[in-house]
GROMACS .gro file of C-alpha atoms in nm:
model
  331
    1MET     CA    1  -1.903   8.491  -6.760
    2LYS     CA    2  -1.588   8.547  -6.916
    3ILE     CA    3  -1.511   8.706  -7.181
    4TYR     CA    4  -1.242   8.463  -7.498
    5PRO     CA    5  -1.141   8.699  -7.769
    6TYR     CA    6  -1.152   8.314  -7.995
    7LYS     CA    7  -1.360   8.092  -8.063
    8ARG     CA    8  -1.420   7.780  -7.782
    9LEU     CA    9  -1.623   7.518  -7.760
   10ASN     CA   10  -1.970   7.600  -7.611
   11ARG     CA   11  -2.006   7.292  -7.353
   12PRO     CA   12  -1.751   7.180  -7.096
   13VAL     CA   13  -1.533   6.861  -7.068
   14THR     CA   14  -1.635   6.602  -6.848
   15LEU     CA   15  -1.386   6.348  -6.587
   16ARG     CA   16  -1.419   6.083  -6.450
   17ALA     CA   17  -1.118   5.867  -6.172
   18THR     CA   18  -1.162   5.524  -6.324
   19SER     CA   19  -0.921   5.377  -6.115
   20VAL     CA   20  -0.693   5.464  -5.782
   21SER     CA   21  -0.372   5.328  -5.702
   22LEU     CA   22  -0.122   5.382  -5.360
   23ARG     CA   23   0.291   5.338  -5.409
   24LEU     CA   24   0.440   5.186  -5.072
   25SER     CA   25   0.700   5.250  -4.945
   26ASP     CA   26   0.872   4.926  -5.025
   27GLY     CA   27   0.793   4.990  -5.420
   28THR     CA   28   0.469   4.818  -5.401
   29ARG     CA   29   0.054   4.921  -5.508
   30ASP     CA   30  -0.261   4.802  -5.340
   31GLN     CA   31  -0.435   4.884  -5.564
   32LEU     CA   32  -0.743   5.065  -5.396
   33GLU     CA   33  -1.113   5.003  -5.457
   34THR     CA   34  -1.373   5.179  -5.656
   35THR     CA   35  -1.505   5.325  -5.340
   36ALA     CA   36  -1.203   5.553  -5.374
   37TYR     CA   37  -1.358   5.740  -5.538
   38SER     CA   38  -1.693   5.916  -5.671
   39THR     CA   39  -1.773   6.029  -5.979
   40GLN     CA   40  -2.169   6.174  -5.809
   41GLN     CA   41  -1.903   6.366  -5.490
   42GLN     CA   42  -1.658   6.425  -5.783
   43ALA     CA   43  -1.411   6.346  -5.475
   44VAL     CA   44  -1.110   6.050  -5.424
   45ALA     CA   45  -1.039   5.989  -5.073
   46LEU     CA   46  -0.679   5.825  -5.111
   47GLY     CA   47  -0.689   5.746  -4.698
   48ILE     CA   48  -0.988   5.497  -4.804
   49ALA     CA   49  -0.705   5.197  -4.769
   50GLY     CA   50  -0.600   5.298  -4.384
   51ARG     CA   51  -0.185   5.302  -4.466
   52SER     CA   52   0.028   5.585  -4.403
   53ASP     CA   53   0.345   5.415  -4.588
   54TRP     CA   54   0.239   5.488  -4.925
   55VAL     CA   55   0.410   5.768  -5.142
   56SER     CA   56   0.218   5.867  -5.395
   57ALA     CA   57  -0.055   5.769  -5.552
   58THR     CA   58  -0.159   5.773  -5.919
   59ILE     CA   59  -0.539   5.857  -6.001
   60GLY     CA   60  -0.631   5.675  -6.381
   61LEU     CA   61  -0.883   5.947  -6.568
   62SER     CA   62  -1.140   5.944  -6.867
   63ALA     CA   63  -1.230   6.236  -7.033
   64THR     CA   64  -1.455   6.327  -7.257
   65LEU     CA   65  -1.434   6.654  -7.542
   66PRO     CA   66  -1.750   6.831  -7.637
   67PRO     CA   67  -1.915   6.764  -7.964
   68GLY     CA   68  -1.748   6.958  -8.215
   69ALA     CA   69  -1.344   6.958  -8.090
   70ASN     CA   70  -1.243   6.731  -8.394
   71ALA     CA   71  -1.477   6.948  -8.651
   72PRO     CA   72  -1.201   6.924  -9.007
   73ASP     CA   73  -1.362   7.299  -8.952
   74ALA     CA   74  -1.216   7.413  -8.649
   75ALA     CA   75  -1.037   7.652  -8.511
   76TRP     CA   76  -0.762   7.540  -8.376
   77SER     CA   77  -0.528   7.302  -8.444
   78ASP     CA   78  -0.260   7.164  -8.209
   79LEU     CA   79  -0.563   6.966  -8.034
   80ARG     CA   80  -0.437   6.886  -7.625
   81VAL     CA   81  -0.591   6.754  -7.381
   82LEU     CA   82  -0.450   6.811  -6.962
   83ALA     CA   83  -0.509   6.696  -6.636
   84VAL     CA   84  -0.439   6.957  -6.370
   85LEU     CA   85  -0.293   6.884  -6.044
   86THR     CA   86  -0.332   7.195  -5.789
   87ASP     CA   87  -0.289   7.220  -5.447
   88GLY     CA   88  -0.350   7.624  -5.272
   89GLU     CA   89  -0.185   7.525  -4.970
   90THR     CA   90   0.200   7.419  -5.087
   91ASN     CA   91   0.143   7.577  -5.393
   92VAL     CA   92   0.218   7.270  -5.611
   93ARG     CA   93   0.105   7.297  -5.961
   94THR     CA   94   0.116   6.940  -6.262
   95SER     CA   95   0.028   6.875  -6.536
   96VAL     CA   96   0.060   6.554  -6.738
   97ASP     CA   97  -0.122   6.537  -7.098
   98LEU     CA   98  -0.394   6.286  -7.147
   99THR     CA   99  -0.434   6.035  -7.477
  100ARG     CA  100  -0.685   5.977  -7.751
  101ASP     CA  101  -0.799   5.624  -7.732
  102ALA     CA  102  -0.945   5.640  -8.152
  103GLU     CA  103  -0.862   5.843  -8.389
  104ASP     CA  104  -1.111   6.120  -8.405
  105GLY     CA  105  -1.278   6.033  -8.091
  106HIS     CA  106  -1.369   6.246  -7.784
  107ASP     CA  107  -1.209   6.049  -7.519
  108TRP     CA  108  -0.907   6.057  -7.354
  109SER     CA  109  -0.739   5.896  -7.141
  110GLY     CA  110  -0.451   5.889  -6.866
  111SER     CA  111  -0.308   5.866  -6.505
  112VAL     CA  112  -0.235   6.178  -6.302
  113GLU     CA  113   0.094   6.070  -5.946
  114VAL     CA  114   0.027   6.187  -5.702
  115LEU     CA  115   0.263   6.243  -5.422
  116ARG     CA  116   0.251   6.265  -5.068
  117ASP     CA  117   0.515   6.478  -4.970
  118ASP     CA  118   0.378   6.768  -5.189
  119HIS     CA  119  -0.010   6.771  -5.081
  120LEU     CA  120  -0.084   6.827  -4.742
  121GLY     CA  121  -0.431   6.777  -4.742
  122ARG     CA  122  -0.741   6.837  -5.054
  123ALA     CA  123  -0.558   6.913  -5.399
  124SER     CA  124  -0.781   7.040  -5.712
  125LEU     CA  125  -0.835   6.810  -6.013
  126ALA     CA  126  -0.897   6.927  -6.337
  127VAL     CA  127  -0.857   6.875  -6.702
  128TYR     CA  128  -0.798   7.152  -7.050
  129ALA     CA  129  -0.854   7.124  -7.362
  130VAL     CA  130  -0.674   7.355  -7.525
  131GLY     CA  131  -0.499   7.409  -7.863
  132THR     CA  132  -0.375   7.629  -8.170
  133VAL     CA  133  -0.566   7.973  -8.237
  134ASP     CA  134  -0.469   8.301  -8.466
  135GLY     CA  135  -0.164   8.118  -8.428
  136ILE     CA  136  -0.160   8.158  -7.994
  137HIS     CA  137  -0.008   7.826  -7.892
  138GLY     CA  138  -0.204   7.709  -7.592
  139ARG     CA  139  -0.526   7.838  -7.583
  140SER     CA  140  -0.793   7.687  -7.393
  141ILE     CA  141  -1.047   7.518  -7.573
  142ALA     CA  142  -1.264   7.434  -7.318
  143GLU     CA  143  -1.260   7.261  -7.023
  144THR     CA  144  -1.407   7.076  -6.700
  145ASP     CA  145  -1.716   7.343  -6.558
  146ARG     CA  146  -1.606   7.183  -6.209
  147SER     CA  147  -1.291   7.025  -6.034
  148TRP     CA  148  -1.280   6.636  -5.883
  149ILE     CA  149  -1.124   6.730  -5.516
  150VAL     CA  150  -0.791   6.510  -5.448
  151ASP     CA  151  -0.807   6.435  -5.088
  152THR     CA  152  -0.490   6.290  -4.917
  153VAL     CA  153  -0.625   6.228  -4.583
  154SER     CA  154  -1.019   6.178  -4.593
  155ASP     CA  155  -1.123   5.825  -4.607
  156GLU     CA  156  -1.473   5.885  -4.773
  157PRO     CA  157  -1.437   6.079  -5.071
  158VAL     CA  158  -1.677   6.342  -5.063
  159ARG     CA  159  -1.644   6.696  -5.182
  160GLY     CA  160  -1.813   6.880  -4.846
  161LEU     CA  161  -1.697   7.045  -4.572
  162GLN     CA  162  -1.531   6.793  -4.342
  163LEU     CA  163  -1.466   6.915  -3.993
  164ASP     CA  164  -1.262   6.840  -3.729
  165VAL     CA  165  -1.472   6.856  -3.350
  166GLN     CA  166  -1.241   6.801  -3.110
  167LYS     CA  167  -1.387   6.860  -2.765
  168ALA     CA  168  -1.094   7.084  -2.432
  169SER     CA  169  -1.142   7.239  -2.152
  170PHE     CA  170  -1.164   7.617  -2.290
  171LYS     CA  171  -0.992   7.711  -1.886
  172LYS     CA  172  -0.792   7.467  -1.862
  173SER     CA  173  -0.651   7.426  -2.249
  174SER     CA  174  -0.336   7.413  -2.385
  175ARG     CA  175  -0.416   7.577  -2.650
  176ALA     CA  176  -0.412   7.976  -2.431
  177TRP     CA  177  -0.656   8.095  -2.712
  178LEU     CA  178  -0.919   7.863  -2.605
  179GLN     CA  179  -0.917   8.031  -2.245
  180ALA     CA  180  -1.065   8.396  -2.348
  181TYR     CA  181  -1.386   8.141  -2.453
  182ALA     CA  182  -1.479   7.978  -2.118
  183ASP     CA  183  -1.825   8.095  -2.102
  184VAL     CA  184  -1.891   7.962  -2.437
  185PRO     CA  185  -2.009   7.627  -2.470
  186TRP     CA  186  -1.802   7.612  -2.845
  187VAL     CA  187  -1.613   7.794  -3.078
  188VAL     CA  188  -1.486   7.779  -3.451
  189ASP     CA  189  -1.135   7.750  -3.587
  190ALA     CA  190  -1.166   7.898  -3.944
  191THR     CA  191  -0.775   7.925  -3.990
  192ALA     CA  192  -0.747   7.601  -3.980
  193ARG     CA  193  -0.625   7.337  -4.239
  194VAL     CA  194  -0.963   7.111  -4.207
  195PRO     CA  195  -1.256   7.382  -4.042
  196THR     CA  196  -1.219   7.263  -3.638
  197VAL     CA  197  -1.503   7.268  -3.428
  198PHE     CA  198  -1.390   7.334  -3.039
  199VAL     CA  199  -1.641   7.231  -2.824
  200ASN     CA  200  -1.564   7.310  -2.442
  201THR     CA  201  -1.602   7.028  -2.131
  202ASP     CA  202  -1.658   7.277  -1.963
  203VAL     CA  203  -2.029   7.453  -2.001
  204GLU     CA  204  -2.233   7.142  -1.795
  205GLY     CA  205  -2.421   6.900  -1.966
  206VAL     CA  206  -2.339   6.981  -2.306
  207ILE     CA  207  -2.094   6.667  -2.380
  208GLY     CA  208  -2.407   6.471  -2.296
  209LEU     CA  209  -2.637   6.582  -2.519
  210LEU     CA  210  -2.404   6.558  -2.804
  211ASP     CA  211  -2.322   6.234  -2.703
  212SER     CA  212  -2.682   6.108  -2.740
  213SER     CA  213  -2.801   5.843  -2.933
  214GLY     CA  214  -3.126   5.824  -2.716
  215SER     CA  215  -3.449   5.839  -2.963
  216GLY     CA  216  -3.670   6.081  -2.707
  217VAL     CA  217  -3.684   6.473  -2.626
  218ASP     CA  218  -3.300   6.453  -2.546
  219SER     CA  219  -3.253   6.332  -2.916
  220LYS     CA  220  -3.437   6.610  -3.032
  221VAL     CA  221  -3.292   6.892  -2.833
  222ARG     CA  222  -2.963   6.736  -2.952
  223ASP     CA  223  -2.987   6.793  -3.338
  224LEU     CA  224  -3.119   7.160  -3.276
  225LEU     CA  225  -2.815   7.193  -3.027
  226VAL     CA  226  -2.588   7.003  -3.376
  227ALA     CA  227  -2.793   7.268  -3.631
  228GLN     CA  228  -2.706   7.576  -3.425
  229MET     CA  229  -2.357   7.490  -3.382
  230ALA     CA  230  -2.308   7.383  -3.788
  231THR     CA  231  -2.485   7.699  -3.867
  232ASP     CA  232  -2.275   7.903  -3.653
  233VAL     CA  233  -1.953   7.717  -3.894
  234TRP     CA  234  -2.082   7.785  -4.207
  235THR     CA  235  -2.135   8.145  -4.165
  236ALA     CA  236  -1.745   8.165  -3.999
  237VAL     CA  237  -1.587   7.950  -4.294
  238PHE     CA  238  -1.759   8.125  -4.557
  239HIS     CA  239  -1.588   8.462  -4.363
  240GLY     CA  240  -1.271   8.325  -4.321
  241ALA     CA  241  -1.285   8.256  -4.688
  242ILE     CA  242  -1.397   8.547  -4.824
  243GLY     CA  243  -1.132   8.735  -4.654
  244ASP     CA  244  -0.877   8.532  -4.749
  245LEU     CA  245  -0.916   8.553  -5.140
  246GLU     CA  246  -0.585   8.612  -5.404
  247VAL     CA  247  -0.655   8.919  -5.623
  248GLY     CA  248  -0.637   8.798  -6.033
  249PRO     CA  249  -0.379   9.053  -6.234
  250GLY     CA  250  -0.734   9.170  -6.357
  251GLY     CA  251  -0.814   9.249  -6.009
  252SER     CA  252  -1.060   8.990  -6.007
  253PRO     CA  253  -1.069   8.727  -5.711
  254VAL     CA  254  -0.997   8.390  -5.724
  255PHE     CA  255  -1.151   8.079  -5.613
  256PRO     CA  256  -0.936   7.854  -5.306
  257THR     CA  257  -0.865   7.538  -5.497
  258ASP     CA  258  -0.914   7.448  -5.151
  259TRP     CA  259  -1.205   7.377  -4.828
  260GLN     CA  260  -1.251   7.756  -4.884
  261GLY     CA  261  -1.309   7.723  -5.276
  262GLU     CA  262  -1.625   7.449  -5.239
  263VAL     CA  263  -1.788   7.656  -4.886
  264LEU     CA  264  -1.771   7.986  -5.150
  265ARG     CA  265  -1.977   7.753  -5.466
  266GLU     CA  266  -2.184   7.567  -5.207
  267MET     CA  267  -2.259   7.924  -5.045
  268LEU     CA  268  -2.299   8.196  -5.293
  269PRO     CA  269  -2.567   8.074  -5.475
  270ASP     CA  270  -2.794   8.183  -5.175
  271VAL     CA  271  -2.588   8.460  -5.104
  272LEU     CA  272  -2.669   8.630  -5.447
  273PRO     CA  273  -2.912   8.407  -5.583
  274GLY     CA  274  -2.999   8.416  -5.981
  275VAL     CA  275  -2.601   8.520  -6.001
  276GLN     CA  276  -2.339   8.282  -6.191
  277VAL     CA  277  -2.123   8.151  -5.902
  278GLU     CA  278  -1.761   8.427  -6.063
  279GLU     CA  279  -1.940   8.682  -6.068
  280ALA     CA  280  -2.116   8.673  -5.738
  281LEU     CA  281  -1.771   8.574  -5.584
  282ARG     CA  282  -1.698   8.945  -5.793
  283GLN     CA  283  -1.912   9.131  -5.639
  284VAL     CA  284  -1.933   9.015  -5.311
  285HIS     CA  285  -1.502   9.087  -5.273
  286ARG     CA  286  -1.610   9.434  -5.347
  287ARG     CA  287  -1.852   9.451  -5.154
  288ARG     CA  288  -1.619   9.321  -4.825
  289THR     CA  289  -1.387   9.574  -4.972
  290GLY     CA  290  -1.553   9.826  -5.053
  291ASP     CA  291  -1.763  10.135  -4.931
  292SER     CA  292  -2.136  10.001  -4.889
  293GLY     CA  293  -2.378   9.636  -4.926
  294TRP     CA  294  -2.194   9.436  -4.699
  295VAL     CA  295  -2.399   9.447  -4.351
  296GLU     CA  296  -2.677   9.393  -4.590
  297LEU     CA  297  -2.549   9.144  -4.755
  298GLN     CA  298  -2.481   8.996  -4.357
  299THR     CA  299  -2.867   8.842  -4.432
  300ARG     CA  300  -2.800   8.689  -4.717
  301VAL     CA  301  -2.508   8.522  -4.552
  302HIS     CA  302  -2.650   8.367  -4.253
  303TYR     CA  303  -2.953   8.243  -4.480
  304ALA     CA  304  -2.701   8.070  -4.663
  305ALA     CA  305  -2.566   7.892  -4.385
  306VAL     CA  306  -2.930   7.796  -4.229
  307ARG     CA  307  -3.051   7.628  -4.556
  308ARG     CA  308  -2.678   7.397  -4.468
  309ALA     CA  309  -2.685   7.338  -4.163
  310ASP     CA  310  -3.079   7.218  -4.227
  311ALA     CA  311  -3.132   7.408  -3.926
  312THR     CA  312  -3.507   7.460  -4.030
  313LYS     CA  313  -3.588   7.096  -4.008
  314ALA     CA  314  -3.356   7.053  -3.681
  315LEU     CA  315  -3.622   7.267  -3.531
  316ALA     CA  316  -3.940   7.163  -3.667
  317TYR     CA  317  -3.896   6.834  -3.536
  318ALA     CA  318  -3.839   6.921  -3.224
  319ILE     CA  319  -4.159   7.154  -3.187
  320ARG     CA  320  -4.360   6.831  -3.263
  321SER     CA  321  -4.168   6.645  -3.044
  322LEU     CA  322  -4.242   6.853  -2.734
  323GLU     CA  323  -4.587   6.897  -2.889
  324GLN     CA  324  -4.688   6.553  -2.863
  325MET     CA  325  -4.485   6.538  -2.503
  326ASN     CA  326  -4.753   6.799  -2.373
  327ARG     CA  327  -5.061   6.599  -2.545
  328GLU     CA  328  -4.919   6.306  -2.371
  329SER     CA  329  -4.976   6.507  -2.064
  330GLU     CA  330  -5.278   6.660  -2.137
  331THR     CA  331  -5.406   6.297  -2.161
   0.00000   0.00000   0.00000
């Protein structure tokens, strides 16, 4: 929890996307359908149109400030509302002013332009209400409690972990590093722009099982296999994210703005239950870089990964299916 040496609003700013359009290379515009963005997921998918010739995207925005923002006795003046688009991978940061819809109203609107050449994958979109407090300009009065995700590649507006699954012969792969893992069914590359699972086609039967679409025992074993794979993925990406944190001027770790930040926000409540996520990030960072506490935390990390992978459900389904087979064989 952050402590501010001045008065602020107690509730966050609410942000919504209201429209999305693409500017194409020939100068025309393609207005995307509302399926390009999701208020529930707080995500925008610019790849939903399936176009490769877009130059920029314009996202219409509507922000609502909490009560008290316009109070005549407010401790601030010169109120402004800014939409800020941040890309941690390309270090691009874009800020635009929103406009108040009605005098003394709480709703502000505007748009932000996303230049395709400035972004490789996912960017983070937040809104800040700022004002002059005690003679100091630009102090944050309130902000969104959770940033929106703007994905320049995805065709589905989801903020969760997106994976790239690739099949490869580890023994013969042109990726020389895979050859060292020739005896395992899969490995996770958490260093890629999008976390990638490489499935080893040299392991007999694994591809056929993963590709099976039946409804019998094979499907339950497949689901169990996928759950185990997902557990490995969540564990790997958590360690990848926590091991690559930037540290702010005060020595506190900063949440990444790409998929790594989403992974940490998703898993930290299970890694350190009952602790606010910013404080949980600081505690986990201290344990990893300090003298003690990191090894003891691994059980909680594994627990968080198992929960995300729905491994318990997959195991229960597999057990029930086997029990049913045994009963049928005995009759």
